[in-house]
Coordinates of C-alpha atoms in Angstrom, one line a residue:
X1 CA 0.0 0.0 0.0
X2 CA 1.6 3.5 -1.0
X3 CA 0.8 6.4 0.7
X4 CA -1.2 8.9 -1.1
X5 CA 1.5 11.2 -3.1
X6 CA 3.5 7.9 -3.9
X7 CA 0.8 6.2 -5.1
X8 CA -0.2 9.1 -7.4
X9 CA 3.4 9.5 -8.6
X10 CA 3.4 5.6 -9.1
X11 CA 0.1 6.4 -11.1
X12 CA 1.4 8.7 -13.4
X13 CA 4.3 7.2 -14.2
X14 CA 2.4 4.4 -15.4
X15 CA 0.3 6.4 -17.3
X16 CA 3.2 8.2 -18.9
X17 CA 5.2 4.7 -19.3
X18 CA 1.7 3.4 -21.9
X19 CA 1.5 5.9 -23.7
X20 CA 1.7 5.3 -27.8
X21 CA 4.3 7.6 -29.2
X22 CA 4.7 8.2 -32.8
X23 CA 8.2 6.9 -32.4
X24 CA 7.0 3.8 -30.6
X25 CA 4.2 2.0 -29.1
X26 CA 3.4 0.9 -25.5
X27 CA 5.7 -2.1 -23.9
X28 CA 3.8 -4.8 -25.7
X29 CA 4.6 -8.9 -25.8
X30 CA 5.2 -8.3 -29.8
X31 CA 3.8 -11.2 -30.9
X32 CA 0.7 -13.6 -30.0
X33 CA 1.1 -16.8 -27.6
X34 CA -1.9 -18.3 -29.6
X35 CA -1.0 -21.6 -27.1
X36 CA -1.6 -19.8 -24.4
X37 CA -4.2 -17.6 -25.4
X38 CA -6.7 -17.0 -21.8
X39 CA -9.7 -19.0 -21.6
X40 CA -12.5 -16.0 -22.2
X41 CA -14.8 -17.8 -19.6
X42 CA -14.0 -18.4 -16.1
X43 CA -15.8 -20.9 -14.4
X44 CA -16.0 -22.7 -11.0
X45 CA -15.2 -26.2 -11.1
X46 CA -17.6 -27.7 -8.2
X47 CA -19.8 -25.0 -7.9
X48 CA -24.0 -25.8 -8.4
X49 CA -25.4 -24.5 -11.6
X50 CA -28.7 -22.5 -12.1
X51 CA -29.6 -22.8 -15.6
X52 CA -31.2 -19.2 -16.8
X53 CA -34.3 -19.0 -19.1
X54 CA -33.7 -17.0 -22.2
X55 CA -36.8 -14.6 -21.9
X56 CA -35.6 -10.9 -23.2
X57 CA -37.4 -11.6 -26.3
X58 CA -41.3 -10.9 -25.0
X59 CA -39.6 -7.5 -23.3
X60 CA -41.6 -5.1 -24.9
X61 CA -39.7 -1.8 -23.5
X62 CA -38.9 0.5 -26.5
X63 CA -34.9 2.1 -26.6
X64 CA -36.3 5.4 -27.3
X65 CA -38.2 5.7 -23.9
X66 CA -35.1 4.2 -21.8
X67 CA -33.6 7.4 -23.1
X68 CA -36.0 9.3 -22.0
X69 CA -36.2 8.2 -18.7
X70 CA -39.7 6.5 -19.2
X71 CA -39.2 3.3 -17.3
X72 CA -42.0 0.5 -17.5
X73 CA -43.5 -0.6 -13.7
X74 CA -40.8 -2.6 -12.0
X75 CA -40.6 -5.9 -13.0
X76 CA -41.1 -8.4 -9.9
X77 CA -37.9 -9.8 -8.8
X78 CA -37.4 -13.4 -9.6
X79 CA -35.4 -16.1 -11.2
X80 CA -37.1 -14.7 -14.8
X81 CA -36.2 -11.3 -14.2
X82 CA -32.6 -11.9 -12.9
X83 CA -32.0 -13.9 -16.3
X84 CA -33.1 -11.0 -18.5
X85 CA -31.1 -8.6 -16.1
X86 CA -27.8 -10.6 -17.4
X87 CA -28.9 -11.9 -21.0
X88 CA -28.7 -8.2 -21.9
X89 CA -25.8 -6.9 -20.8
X90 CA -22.9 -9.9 -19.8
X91 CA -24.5 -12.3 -22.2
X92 CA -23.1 -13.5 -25.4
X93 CA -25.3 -11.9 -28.1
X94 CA -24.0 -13.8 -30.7
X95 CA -21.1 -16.3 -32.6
X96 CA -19.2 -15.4 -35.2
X97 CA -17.6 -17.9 -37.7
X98 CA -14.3 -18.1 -40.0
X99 CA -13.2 -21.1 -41.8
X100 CA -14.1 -23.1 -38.8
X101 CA -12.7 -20.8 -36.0
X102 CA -15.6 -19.4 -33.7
X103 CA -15.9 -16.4 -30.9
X104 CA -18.1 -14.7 -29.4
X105 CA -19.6 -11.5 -29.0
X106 CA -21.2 -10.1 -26.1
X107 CA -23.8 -7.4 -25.0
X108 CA -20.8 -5.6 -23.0
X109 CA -17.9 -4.8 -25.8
X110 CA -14.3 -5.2 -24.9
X111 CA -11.0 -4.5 -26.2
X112 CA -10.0 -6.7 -28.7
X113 CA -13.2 -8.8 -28.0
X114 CA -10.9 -10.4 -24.6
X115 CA -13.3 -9.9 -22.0
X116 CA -11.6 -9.2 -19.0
X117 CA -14.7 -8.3 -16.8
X118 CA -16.4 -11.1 -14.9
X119 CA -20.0 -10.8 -13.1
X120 CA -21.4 -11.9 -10.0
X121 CA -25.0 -11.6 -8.6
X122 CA -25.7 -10.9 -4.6
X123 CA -29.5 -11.6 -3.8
X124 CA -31.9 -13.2 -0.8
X125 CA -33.8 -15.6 -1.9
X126 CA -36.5 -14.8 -5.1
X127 CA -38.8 -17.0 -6.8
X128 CA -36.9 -19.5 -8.3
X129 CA -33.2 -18.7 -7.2
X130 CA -31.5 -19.6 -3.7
X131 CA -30.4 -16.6 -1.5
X132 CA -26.2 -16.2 -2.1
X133 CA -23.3 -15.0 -4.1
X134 CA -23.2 -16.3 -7.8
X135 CA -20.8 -16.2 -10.5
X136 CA -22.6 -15.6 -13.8
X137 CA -21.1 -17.6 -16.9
X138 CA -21.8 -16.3 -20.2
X139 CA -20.8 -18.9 -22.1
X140 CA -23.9 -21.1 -21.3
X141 CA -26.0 -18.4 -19.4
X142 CA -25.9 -19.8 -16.0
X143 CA -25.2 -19.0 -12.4
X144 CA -22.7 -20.7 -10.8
X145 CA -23.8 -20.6 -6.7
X146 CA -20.3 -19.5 -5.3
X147 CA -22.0 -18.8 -1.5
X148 CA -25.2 -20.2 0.0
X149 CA -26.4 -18.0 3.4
X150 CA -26.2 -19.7 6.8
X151 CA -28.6 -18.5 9.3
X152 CA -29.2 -15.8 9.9
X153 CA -28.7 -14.8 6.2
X154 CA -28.7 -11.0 5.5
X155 CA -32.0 -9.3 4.1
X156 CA -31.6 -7.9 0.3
X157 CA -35.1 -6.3 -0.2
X158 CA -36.0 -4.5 -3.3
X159 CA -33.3 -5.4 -5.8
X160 CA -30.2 -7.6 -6.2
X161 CA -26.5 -6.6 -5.8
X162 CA -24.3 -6.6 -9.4
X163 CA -20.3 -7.2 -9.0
X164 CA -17.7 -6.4 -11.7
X165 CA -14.1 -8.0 -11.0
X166 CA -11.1 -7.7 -14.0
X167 CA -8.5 -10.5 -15.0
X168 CA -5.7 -8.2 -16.2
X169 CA -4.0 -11.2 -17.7
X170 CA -6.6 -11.4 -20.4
X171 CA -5.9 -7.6 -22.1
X172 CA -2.3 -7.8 -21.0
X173 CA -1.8 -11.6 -23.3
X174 CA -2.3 -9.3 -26.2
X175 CA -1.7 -5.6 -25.2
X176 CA 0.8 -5.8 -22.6
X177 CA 1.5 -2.7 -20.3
X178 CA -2.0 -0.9 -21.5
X179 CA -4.3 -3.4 -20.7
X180 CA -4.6 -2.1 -17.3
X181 CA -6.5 0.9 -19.2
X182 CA -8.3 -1.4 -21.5
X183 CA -9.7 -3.2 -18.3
X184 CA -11.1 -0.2 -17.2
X185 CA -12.9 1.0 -20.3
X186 CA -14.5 -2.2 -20.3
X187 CA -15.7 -2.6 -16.5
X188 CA -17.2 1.1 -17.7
X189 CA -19.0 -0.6 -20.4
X190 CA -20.1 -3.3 -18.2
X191 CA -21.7 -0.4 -15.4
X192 CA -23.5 0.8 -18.5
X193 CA -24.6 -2.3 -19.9
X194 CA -26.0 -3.2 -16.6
X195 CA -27.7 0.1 -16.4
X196 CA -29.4 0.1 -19.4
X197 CA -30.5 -3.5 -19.3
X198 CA -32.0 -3.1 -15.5
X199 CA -34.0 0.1 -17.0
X200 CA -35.5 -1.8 -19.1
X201 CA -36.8 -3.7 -16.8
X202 CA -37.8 -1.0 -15.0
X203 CA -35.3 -1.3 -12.2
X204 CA -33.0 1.9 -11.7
X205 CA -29.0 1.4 -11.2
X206 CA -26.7 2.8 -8.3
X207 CA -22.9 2.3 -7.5
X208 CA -22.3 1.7 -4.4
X209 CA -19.7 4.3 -3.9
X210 CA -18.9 4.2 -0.5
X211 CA -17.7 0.8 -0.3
X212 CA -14.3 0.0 -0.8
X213 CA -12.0 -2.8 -3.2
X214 CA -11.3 -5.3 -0.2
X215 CA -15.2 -4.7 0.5
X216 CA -16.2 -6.0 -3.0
X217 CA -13.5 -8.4 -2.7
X218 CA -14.4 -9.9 0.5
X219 CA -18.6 -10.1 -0.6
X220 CA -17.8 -11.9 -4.2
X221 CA -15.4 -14.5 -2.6
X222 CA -12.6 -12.6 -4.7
X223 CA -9.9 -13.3 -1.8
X224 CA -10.7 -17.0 -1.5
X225 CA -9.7 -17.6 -4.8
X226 CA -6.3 -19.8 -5.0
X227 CA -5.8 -18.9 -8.9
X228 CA -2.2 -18.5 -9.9
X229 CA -1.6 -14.1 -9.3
X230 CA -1.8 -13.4 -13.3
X231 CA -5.2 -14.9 -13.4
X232 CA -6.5 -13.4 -10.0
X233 CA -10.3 -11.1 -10.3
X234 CA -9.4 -7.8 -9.0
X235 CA -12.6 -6.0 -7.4
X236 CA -14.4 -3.5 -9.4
X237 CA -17.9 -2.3 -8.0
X238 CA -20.9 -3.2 -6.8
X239 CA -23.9 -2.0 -7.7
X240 CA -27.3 -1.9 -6.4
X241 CA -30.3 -2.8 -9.0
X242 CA -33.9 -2.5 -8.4
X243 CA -36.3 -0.6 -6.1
X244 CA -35.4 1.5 -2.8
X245 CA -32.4 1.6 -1.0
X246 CA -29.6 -0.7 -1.0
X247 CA -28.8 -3.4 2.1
X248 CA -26.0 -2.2 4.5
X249 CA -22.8 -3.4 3.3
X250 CA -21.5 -4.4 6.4
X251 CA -24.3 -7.0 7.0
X252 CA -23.6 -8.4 3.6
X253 CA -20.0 -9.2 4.0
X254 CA -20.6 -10.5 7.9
X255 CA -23.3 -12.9 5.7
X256 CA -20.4 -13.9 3.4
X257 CA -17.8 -14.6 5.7
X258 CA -20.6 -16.8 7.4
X259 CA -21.6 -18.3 4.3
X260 CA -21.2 -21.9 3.3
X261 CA -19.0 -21.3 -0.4
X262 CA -18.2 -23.6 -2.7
X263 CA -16.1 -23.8 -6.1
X264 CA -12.7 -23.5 -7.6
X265 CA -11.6 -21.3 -10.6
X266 CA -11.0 -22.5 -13.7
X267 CA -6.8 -22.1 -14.7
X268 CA -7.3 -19.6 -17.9
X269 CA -3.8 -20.1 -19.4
X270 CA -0.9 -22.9 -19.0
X271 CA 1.9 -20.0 -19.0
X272 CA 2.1 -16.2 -17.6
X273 CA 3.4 -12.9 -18.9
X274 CA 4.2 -10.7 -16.2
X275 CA 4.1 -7.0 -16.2
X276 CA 5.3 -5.5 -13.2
X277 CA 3.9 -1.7 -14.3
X278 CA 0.5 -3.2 -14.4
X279 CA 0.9 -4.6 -10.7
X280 CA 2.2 -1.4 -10.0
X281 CA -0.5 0.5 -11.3
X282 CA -3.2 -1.9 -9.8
X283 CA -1.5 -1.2 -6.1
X284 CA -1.7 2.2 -6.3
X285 CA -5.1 2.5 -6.9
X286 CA -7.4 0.5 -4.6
X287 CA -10.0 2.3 -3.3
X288 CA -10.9 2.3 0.6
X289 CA -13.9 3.1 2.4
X290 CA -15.1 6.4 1.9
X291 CA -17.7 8.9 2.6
X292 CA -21.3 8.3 -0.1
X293 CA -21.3 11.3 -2.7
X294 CA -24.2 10.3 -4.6
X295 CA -26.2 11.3 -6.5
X296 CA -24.1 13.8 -8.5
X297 CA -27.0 16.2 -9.9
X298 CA -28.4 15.8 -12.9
X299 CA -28.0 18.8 -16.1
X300 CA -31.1 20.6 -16.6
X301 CA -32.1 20.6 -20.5
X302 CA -34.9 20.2 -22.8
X303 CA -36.4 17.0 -23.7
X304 CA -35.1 14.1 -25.3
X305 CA -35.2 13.8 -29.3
X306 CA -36.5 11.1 -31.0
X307 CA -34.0 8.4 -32.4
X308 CA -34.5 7.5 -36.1
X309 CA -35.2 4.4 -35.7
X310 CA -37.8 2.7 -33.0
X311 CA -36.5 -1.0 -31.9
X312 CA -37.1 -2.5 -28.5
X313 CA -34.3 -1.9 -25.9
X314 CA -33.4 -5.6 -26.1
X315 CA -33.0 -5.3 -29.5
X316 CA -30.5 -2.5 -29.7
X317 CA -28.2 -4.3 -27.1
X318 CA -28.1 -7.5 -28.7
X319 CA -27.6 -5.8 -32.0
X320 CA -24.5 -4.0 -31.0
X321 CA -21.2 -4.4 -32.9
X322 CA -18.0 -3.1 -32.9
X323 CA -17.1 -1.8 -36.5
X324 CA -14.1 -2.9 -38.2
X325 CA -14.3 -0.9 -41.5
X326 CA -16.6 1.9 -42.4
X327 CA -17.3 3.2 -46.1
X328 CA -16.1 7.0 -45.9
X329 CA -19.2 7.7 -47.2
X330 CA -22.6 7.5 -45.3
X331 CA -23.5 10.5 -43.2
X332 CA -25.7 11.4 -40.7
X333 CA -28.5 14.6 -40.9
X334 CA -27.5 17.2 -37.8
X335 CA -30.5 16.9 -36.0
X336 CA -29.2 12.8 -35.6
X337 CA -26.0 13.7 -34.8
X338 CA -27.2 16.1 -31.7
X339 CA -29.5 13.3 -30.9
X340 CA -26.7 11.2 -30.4
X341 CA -24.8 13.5 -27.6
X342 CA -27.9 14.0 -25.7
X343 CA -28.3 11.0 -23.8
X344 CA -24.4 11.6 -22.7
X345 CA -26.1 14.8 -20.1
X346 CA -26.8 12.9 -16.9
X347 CA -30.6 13.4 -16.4
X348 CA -33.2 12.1 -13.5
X349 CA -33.4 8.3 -13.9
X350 CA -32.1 7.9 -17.3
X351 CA -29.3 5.3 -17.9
X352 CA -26.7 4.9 -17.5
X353 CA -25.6 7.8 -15.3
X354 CA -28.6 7.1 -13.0
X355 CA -25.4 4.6 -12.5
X356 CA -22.9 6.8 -12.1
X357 CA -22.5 8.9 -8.3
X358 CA -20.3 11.6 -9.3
X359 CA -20.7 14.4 -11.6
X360 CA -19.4 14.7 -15.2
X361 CA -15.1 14.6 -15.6
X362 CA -14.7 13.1 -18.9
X363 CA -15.1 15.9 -22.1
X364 CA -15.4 15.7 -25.6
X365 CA -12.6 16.7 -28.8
X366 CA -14.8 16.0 -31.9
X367 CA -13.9 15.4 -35.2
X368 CA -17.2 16.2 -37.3
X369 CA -16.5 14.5 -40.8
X370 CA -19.7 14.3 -42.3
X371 CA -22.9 15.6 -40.6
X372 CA -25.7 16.9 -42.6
X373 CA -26.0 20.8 -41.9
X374 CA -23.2 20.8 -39.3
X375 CA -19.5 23.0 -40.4
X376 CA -16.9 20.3 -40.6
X377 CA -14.9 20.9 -38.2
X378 CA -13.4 20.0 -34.2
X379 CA -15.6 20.8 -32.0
X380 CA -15.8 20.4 -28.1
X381 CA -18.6 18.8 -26.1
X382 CA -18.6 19.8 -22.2
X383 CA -20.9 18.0 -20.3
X384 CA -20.0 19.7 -17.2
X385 CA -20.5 23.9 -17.3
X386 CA -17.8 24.3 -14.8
X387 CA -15.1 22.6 -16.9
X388 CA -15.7 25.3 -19.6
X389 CA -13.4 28.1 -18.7
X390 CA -11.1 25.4 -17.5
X391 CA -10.8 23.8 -20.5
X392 CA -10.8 26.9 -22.5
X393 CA -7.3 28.2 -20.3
X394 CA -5.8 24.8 -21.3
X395 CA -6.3 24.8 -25.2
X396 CA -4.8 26.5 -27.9
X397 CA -5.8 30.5 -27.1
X398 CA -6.8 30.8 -31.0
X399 CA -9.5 28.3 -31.0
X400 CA -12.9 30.2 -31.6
X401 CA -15.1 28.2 -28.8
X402 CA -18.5 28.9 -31.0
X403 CA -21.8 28.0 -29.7
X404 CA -23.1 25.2 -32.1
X405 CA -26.5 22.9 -32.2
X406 CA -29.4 23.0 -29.7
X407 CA -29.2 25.7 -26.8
X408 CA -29.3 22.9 -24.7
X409 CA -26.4 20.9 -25.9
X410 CA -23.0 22.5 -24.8
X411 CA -21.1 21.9 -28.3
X412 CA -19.0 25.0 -29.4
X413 CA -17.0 25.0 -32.8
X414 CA -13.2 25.2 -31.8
X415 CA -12.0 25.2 -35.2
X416 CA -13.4 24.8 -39.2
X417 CA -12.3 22.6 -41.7
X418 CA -11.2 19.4 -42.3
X419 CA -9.7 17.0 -39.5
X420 CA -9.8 13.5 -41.1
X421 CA -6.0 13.3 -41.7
X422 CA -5.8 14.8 -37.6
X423 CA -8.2 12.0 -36.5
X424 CA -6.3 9.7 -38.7
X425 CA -3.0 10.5 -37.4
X426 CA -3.8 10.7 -33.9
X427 CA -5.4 7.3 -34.0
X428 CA -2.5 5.1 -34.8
X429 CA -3.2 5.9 -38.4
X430 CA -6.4 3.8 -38.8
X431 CA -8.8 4.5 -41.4
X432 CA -11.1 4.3 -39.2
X433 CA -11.2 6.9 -37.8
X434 CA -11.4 9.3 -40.9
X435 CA -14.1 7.2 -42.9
X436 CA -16.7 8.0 -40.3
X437 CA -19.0 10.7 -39.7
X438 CA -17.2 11.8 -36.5
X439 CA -14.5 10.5 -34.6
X440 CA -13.7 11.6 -30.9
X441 CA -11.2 11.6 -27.7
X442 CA -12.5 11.6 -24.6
X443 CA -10.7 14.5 -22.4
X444 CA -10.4 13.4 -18.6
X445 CA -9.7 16.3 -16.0
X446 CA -6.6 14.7 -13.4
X447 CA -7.5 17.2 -10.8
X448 CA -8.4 14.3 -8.3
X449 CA -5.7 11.8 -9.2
X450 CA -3.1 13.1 -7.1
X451 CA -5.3 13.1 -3.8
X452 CA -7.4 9.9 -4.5
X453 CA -5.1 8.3 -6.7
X454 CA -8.0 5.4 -7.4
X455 CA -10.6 8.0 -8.6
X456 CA -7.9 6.8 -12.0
X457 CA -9.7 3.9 -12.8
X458 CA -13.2 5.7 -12.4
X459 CA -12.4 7.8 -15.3
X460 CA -11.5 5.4 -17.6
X461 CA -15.2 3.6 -16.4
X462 CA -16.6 7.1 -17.1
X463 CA -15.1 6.9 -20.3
X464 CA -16.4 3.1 -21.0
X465 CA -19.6 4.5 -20.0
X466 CA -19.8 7.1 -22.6
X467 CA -18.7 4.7 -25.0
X468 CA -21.5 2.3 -24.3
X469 CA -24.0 4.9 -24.8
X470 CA -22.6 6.4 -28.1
X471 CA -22.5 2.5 -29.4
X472 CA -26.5 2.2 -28.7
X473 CA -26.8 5.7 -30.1
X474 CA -25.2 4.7 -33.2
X475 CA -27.5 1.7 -33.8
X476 CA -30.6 4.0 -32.9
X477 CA -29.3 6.0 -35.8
X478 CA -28.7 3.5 -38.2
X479 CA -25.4 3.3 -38.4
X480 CA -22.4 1.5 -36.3
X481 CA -20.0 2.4 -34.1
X482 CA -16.8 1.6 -32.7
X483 CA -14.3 2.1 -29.3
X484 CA -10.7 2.9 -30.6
X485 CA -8.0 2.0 -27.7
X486 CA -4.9 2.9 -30.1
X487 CA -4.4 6.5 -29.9
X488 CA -1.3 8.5 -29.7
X489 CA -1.9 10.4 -26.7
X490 CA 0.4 13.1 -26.4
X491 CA -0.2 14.0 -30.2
X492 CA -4.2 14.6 -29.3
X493 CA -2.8 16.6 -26.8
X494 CA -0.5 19.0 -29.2
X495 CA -3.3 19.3 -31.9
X496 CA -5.5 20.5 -28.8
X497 CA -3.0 22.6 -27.2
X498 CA -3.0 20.7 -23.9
X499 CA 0.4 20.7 -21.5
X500 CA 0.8 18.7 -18.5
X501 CA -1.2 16.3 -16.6
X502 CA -4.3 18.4 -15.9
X503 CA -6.2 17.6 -19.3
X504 CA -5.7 13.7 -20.4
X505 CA -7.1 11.5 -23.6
X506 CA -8.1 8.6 -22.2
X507 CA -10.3 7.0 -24.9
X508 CA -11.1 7.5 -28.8
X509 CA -14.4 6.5 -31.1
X510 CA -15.9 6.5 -34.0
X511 CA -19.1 6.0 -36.0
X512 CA -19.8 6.0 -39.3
X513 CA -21.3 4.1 -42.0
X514 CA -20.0 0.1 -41.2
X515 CA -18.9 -2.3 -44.1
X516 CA -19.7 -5.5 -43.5
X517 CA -17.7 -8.7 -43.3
X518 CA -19.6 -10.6 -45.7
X519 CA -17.3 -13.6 -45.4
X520 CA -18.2 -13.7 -41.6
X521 CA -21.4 -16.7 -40.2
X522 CA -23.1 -15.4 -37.6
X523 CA -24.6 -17.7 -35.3
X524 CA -27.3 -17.6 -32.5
X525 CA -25.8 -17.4 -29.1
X526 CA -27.3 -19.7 -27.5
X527 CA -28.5 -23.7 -28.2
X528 CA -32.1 -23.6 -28.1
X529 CA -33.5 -23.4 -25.1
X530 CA -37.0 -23.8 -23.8
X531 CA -38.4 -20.5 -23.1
X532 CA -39.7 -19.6 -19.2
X533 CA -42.7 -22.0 -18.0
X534 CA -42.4 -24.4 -21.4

């Protein structure tokens, strides 16, 4: 354990250690150890198994009211509702297929499709399901009953408890030293996932921000684990879905140390890489116990637009791909575009930041390629007004900071013109990110990082979680999207002006126009399984 102004000096080091130059990349392994490759599922040998009914199909909650903050009633909490809770957002959503080579895709996107981010249910006992802690298995859509309560077993009422835990070892077998960022984004895609699929069900999402990592590590069984140290979960979150408040957390982990548990992990990989920056990084930054700061408060603003097109929330999660090409043609009218940022202003029950406790610290640099009726240009999207002058004092002094759009979306025009060969450049030189209709880094303030060194990892999960929402907004819009991981970060940081630590780019993206992998077989996730009550 460091003390505070080590551990953020440990932190930054890191961060300045992965950083992609145009000289060089990150510390990378160089090549792929396809033998030894991480298992993508992690399972517990030993542990009971509750088979989940696939039911999200007869959901009949529409995308364009989650949006909007119009929940359906609550659904009752059972068995049923549990499964749909985790069928739409840690599921797999479907198989792809390549000259007999398969993989899966999931609700919750990931970094190289590795999936480092592992989820665990916490719940009394519901109709159909034993009170305890459970593992949830994607790969066959189960729960695996890690705990059973002894007497007396704490009272959950109202909801169920969602953990996220990360196995670095999965990003780092293919991206070394910057997988410990890539783990973030994705437990920030997970939150969201989570969010959005519990609103739709008309349950509303909170983190439990008080709580701290040996908390979360003690409730999932996280420490009990005798996994070799590459493969170990490292605590994320919990967070509390359903109605009311959430159980007291110290009841809950007296419960598990009480329980009866059961189960041994799965060994994901014969040998190990280590990467001591990444255990470095990951000591500096547990969080402890602190004070609740929730809810941040919401952005007032107008009301939400209408997407162009109208599918059922469980149909825009499943849908959801990560682009790999995109045409350089297709566009997007403005009014679409604006459409798309909206949902990225917290607002009163809306997911995913009805998720999220603490107010707005991630900003964004856009590239505007081709929007209907909008300049071409980079623009700025603040989604926090005290970060304006702020980030005005940091940027270049010439940039014009020109109200654009709605009143009520804060988008200003830094500069005109044409940016794809900037967007190009600055991300690794993919295509990518110049055939779409915008392309984006996400700007992270650092103020807090040197006092609460772990609020590091919470920016890159607010980053996730902006990603996750621009992905469904993209498929509301008809077109695809995609996370982009490889960016140079200090040449973002020249084009923009930014010096020093105080302004970061933590995360890039892109939407556009997708071209399709026609030589691809896509496959249904799931064997067929009997429906619930047939």
């Amino acid at each position: 354990m460091f003390a505070a102004m080590d551990a953020s000096r440990v932190i930054l080091t890191y961060h300045e250690r992965s950083k992609h130059h145009l000289s060089r990349y990150a510390p990378a392994p160089g090549y792929l150890d396809w033998a030894n490759q991480p298992d993508p599922f992690r399972s517990y040998r030993g542990a009971p198994r509750v088979e989940l009914e696939l039911a999200a199909d007869g959901l009949p909650t529409r995308y364009k009211d989650l949006r909007a903050a119009r929940l359906p009633q609550a659904a009752p909490l059972a068995r049923q509702s549990v499964a749909m809770l985790f069928e739409l957002s840690l599921a797999i959503s479907a198989w792809k297929s390549f000259r007999g080579t398969s993989w899966a895709l999931r609700c919750n996107p990931s970094s190289g499709n590795l999936h480092p981010t592992e989820g665990y249910l916490v719940a009394s006992d519901l109709p159909g399901l034993e009170g305890g802690v459970y593992h949830y298995l994607s790969r066959d859509h189960v729960l695996e009953q890690r705990a059973r309560w002894n007497t007396p077993a704490p009272i959950i009422e109202g909801g169920v408890l969602v953990g996220l835990a990360s196995i670095y070892w999965r990003e780092a077998w293919k991206y070394g030293m910057r997988a410990f960022r890539y783990c973030q984004h994705d437990c920030g895609h997970a939150i969201a996932a989570v969010s959005y699929a519990a609103a739709s069900l008309g349950w509303q999402t909170r983190m439990l921000d008080a709580v701290g990592d040996a908390d979360v590590a003690a409730l999932l069984g996280l420490d009990r684990s005798g996994n070799h140290r590459a493969e170990r979960e490292e605590p994320d979150c919990l967070l509390w879905v359903g109605v009311g408040e959430p159980p007291a957390i110290e009841e809950l982990i007296a419960g598990g140390r009480a329980a009866s548990w059961c189960g041994e992990p799965n060994p994901l990989s014969d040998e190990h890489v280590e990467w001591d920056d990444i255990e470095h990084a990951h000591d500096a930054t547990p969080k402890p116990r602190t004070m609740p700061e929730g809810p941040a408060a919401p952005l007032a603003a107008s009301g939400f637009s209408t997407p162009r097109l109208d599918l059922a929330a469980s149909t825009i999660f499943r849908q959801r791909r990560s682009a790999v090409d995109f045409d350089g043609v297709t566009s997007v009218a403005a009014d679409a575009f604006y459409a798309m940022l909206e949902p990225l202003l917290p607002r009163p029950g809306a997911p995913p930041w009805n998720a999220w406790p603490w107010p707005p610290r991630v900003h964004l640099a856009l590239f505007v390629h081709q929007v209907e009726g909008l300049e071409l240009g980079l623009y700025a999207f603040v989604r926090e007004a005290t970060a304006l002058e702020p980030l005005k004092r940091a940027m270049r002094a010439e940039w014009l900071w020109r109200k654009a759009g709605p009143a009520h979306l804060p988008l200003y025009l830094l500069a005109s013109g044409d940016f794809r060969k900037s967007a190009k450049l600055v991300c690794c030189h993919q295509d990518i990110a110049a055939d779409s209709c915008y392309a984006l880094g996400m700007l992270a303030s650092f103020a807090d990082v040197e006092d609460s060194p772990w609020r590091y990892r919470r920016l890159y999960w607010e980053c996730g979680m902006v990603g996750q929402t621009l992905y469904l907004e993209a498929e509301a819009a008809g077109i695809r999207a995609t996370g982009i991981g490889c960016f140079f970060d200090d040449e973002m940081h020249r084009l923009l002006g930014l010096e020093g630590h105080e302004w970061q780019s933590l995360y890039h993206f892109t939407a556009g126009g997708a071209v399709e992998d026609h030589r691809l077989t896509t496959l249904s996730p799931y064997a067929p399984r009997l429906p619930a009550g047939g």
